[in-house]
Amino acid sequence: IGVFNGDLLLDIIIANYGTNDIDILIGDGNGSFTPAPDITSEYASRPFSVSVGDFNNDGKLDAAVANSGFDNLKVFL
């Protein structure tokens, strides 16, 4: 959970193991969320965990996604 689009409203990021994609749900401030376009991972990457932080110190949230299918970590800046 964090602000991913700069509007100061909380959004949600989800790793989808079964569909090999990352979903971002954009918050509207009233408890509802709108899906943003999926971020598709590589086939059989099996993303299972997301960590959020400003990893490159640019003032914007980034996401690190753990993939069990490839035993790796992919960072979205």
mmCIF file of C-alpha atoms in Angstrom:
data_model
loop_
_atom_site.group_PDB
_atom_site.id
_atom_site.type_symbol
_atom_site.label_atom_id
_atom_site.label_comp_id
_atom_site.label_asym_id
_atom_site.label_seq_id
_atom_site.Cartn_x
_atom_site.Cartn_y
_atom_site.Cartn_z
ATOM 1 C CA ILE A 1 0.000 0.000 0.000
ATOM 2 C CA GLY A 2 1.312 3.423 -0.922
ATOM 3 C CA VAL A 3 0.882 6.400 -3.241
ATOM 4 C CA PHE A 4 2.007 5.231 -6.673
ATOM 5 C CA ASN A 5 0.501 7.874 -8.964
ATOM 6 C CA GLY A 6 1.317 11.082 -7.058
ATOM 7 C CA ASP A 7 -2.262 12.049 -6.143
ATOM 8 C CA LEU A 8 -1.658 11.605 -2.365
ATOM 9 C CA LEU A 9 -4.380 8.911 -2.185
ATOM 10 C CA LEU A 10 -3.466 5.382 -1.114
ATOM 11 C CA ASP A 11 -3.141 2.749 -3.825
ATOM 12 C CA ILE A 12 -2.602 -1.016 -3.594
ATOM 13 C CA ILE A 13 -0.067 -3.179 -5.433
ATOM 14 C CA ILE A 14 -0.604 -6.955 -5.632
ATOM 15 C CA ALA A 15 1.638 -9.788 -6.862
ATOM 16 C CA ASN A 16 -0.459 -12.433 -8.641
ATOM 17 C CA TYR A 17 1.330 -15.781 -8.477
ATOM 18 C CA GLY A 18 -1.144 -17.695 -10.644
ATOM 19 C CA THR A 19 -1.436 -15.173 -13.469
ATOM 20 C CA ASN A 20 2.197 -13.963 -13.525
ATOM 21 C CA ASP A 21 1.306 -10.301 -13.251
ATOM 22 C CA ILE A 22 1.383 -7.351 -10.897
ATOM 23 C CA ASP A 23 -1.837 -5.408 -10.290
ATOM 24 C CA ILE A 24 -2.040 -1.813 -9.119
ATOM 25 C CA LEU A 25 -5.359 -0.574 -7.787
ATOM 26 C CA ILE A 26 -5.646 3.226 -7.778
ATOM 27 C CA GLY A 27 -7.482 4.637 -4.754
ATOM 28 C CA ASP A 28 -10.144 7.309 -5.187
ATOM 29 C CA GLY A 29 -10.120 8.483 -1.556
ATOM 30 C CA ASN A 30 -13.631 7.162 -0.879
ATOM 31 C CA GLY A 31 -12.719 3.523 -0.245
ATOM 32 C CA SER A 32 -12.996 2.457 -3.890
ATOM 33 C CA PHE A 33 -10.188 1.440 -6.220
ATOM 34 C CA THR A 34 -9.817 1.386 -10.003
ATOM 35 C CA PRO A 35 -7.514 -1.150 -11.667
ATOM 36 C CA ALA A 36 -4.551 0.294 -13.558
ATOM 37 C CA PRO A 37 -3.193 -1.694 -16.520
ATOM 38 C CA ASP A 38 -1.517 -4.902 -15.311
ATOM 39 C CA ILE A 39 2.247 -5.144 -15.283
ATOM 40 C CA THR A 40 2.899 -8.479 -16.943
ATOM 41 C CA SER A 41 5.799 -10.521 -15.620
ATOM 42 C CA GLU A 42 7.729 -13.044 -17.620
ATOM 43 C CA TYR A 43 6.012 -16.368 -18.256
ATOM 44 C CA ALA A 44 6.273 -18.667 -15.210
ATOM 45 C CA SER A 45 7.944 -15.983 -13.071
ATOM 46 C CA ARG A 46 5.396 -16.603 -10.287
ATOM 47 C CA PRO A 47 5.514 -13.262 -8.420
ATOM 48 C CA PHE A 48 4.583 -13.852 -4.783
ATOM 49 C CA SER A 49 5.687 -10.880 -2.697
ATOM 50 C CA VAL A 50 5.953 -7.097 -3.099
ATOM 51 C CA SER A 51 7.975 -4.631 -1.036
ATOM 52 C CA VAL A 52 7.531 -0.901 -1.478
ATOM 53 C CA GLY A 53 10.009 1.893 -0.803
ATOM 54 C CA ASP A 54 11.924 4.730 -2.417
ATOM 55 C CA PHE A 55 14.852 2.549 -3.455
ATOM 56 C CA ASN A 56 16.569 5.118 -5.704
ATOM 57 C CA ASN A 57 15.907 8.174 -3.493
ATOM 58 C CA ASP A 58 13.953 10.106 -6.145
ATOM 59 C CA GLY A 59 10.998 10.869 -3.849
ATOM 60 C CA LYS A 60 8.697 8.363 -5.612
ATOM 61 C CA LEU A 61 7.691 4.907 -4.425
ATOM 62 C CA ASP A 62 9.256 1.923 -6.147
ATOM 63 C CA ALA A 63 8.289 -1.747 -5.941
ATOM 64 C CA ALA A 64 10.477 -4.834 -5.553
ATOM 65 C CA VAL A 65 8.767 -8.066 -6.606
ATOM 66 C CA ALA A 66 10.024 -11.502 -5.532
ATOM 67 C CA ASN A 67 9.556 -14.180 -8.204
ATOM 68 C CA SER A 68 9.628 -17.822 -7.151
ATOM 69 C CA GLY A 69 9.623 -19.208 -10.695
ATOM 70 C CA PHE A 70 13.016 -17.662 -11.486
ATOM 71 C CA ASP A 71 14.298 -17.277 -7.908
ATOM 72 C CA ASN A 72 14.918 -13.578 -8.497
ATOM 73 C CA LEU A 73 13.869 -10.087 -7.489
ATOM 74 C CA LYS A 74 12.607 -7.543 -10.026
ATOM 75 C CA VAL A 75 12.643 -3.857 -9.091
ATOM 76 C CA PHE A 76 10.267 -1.337 -10.701
ATOM 77 C CA LEU A 77 11.571 2.222 -10.303
#
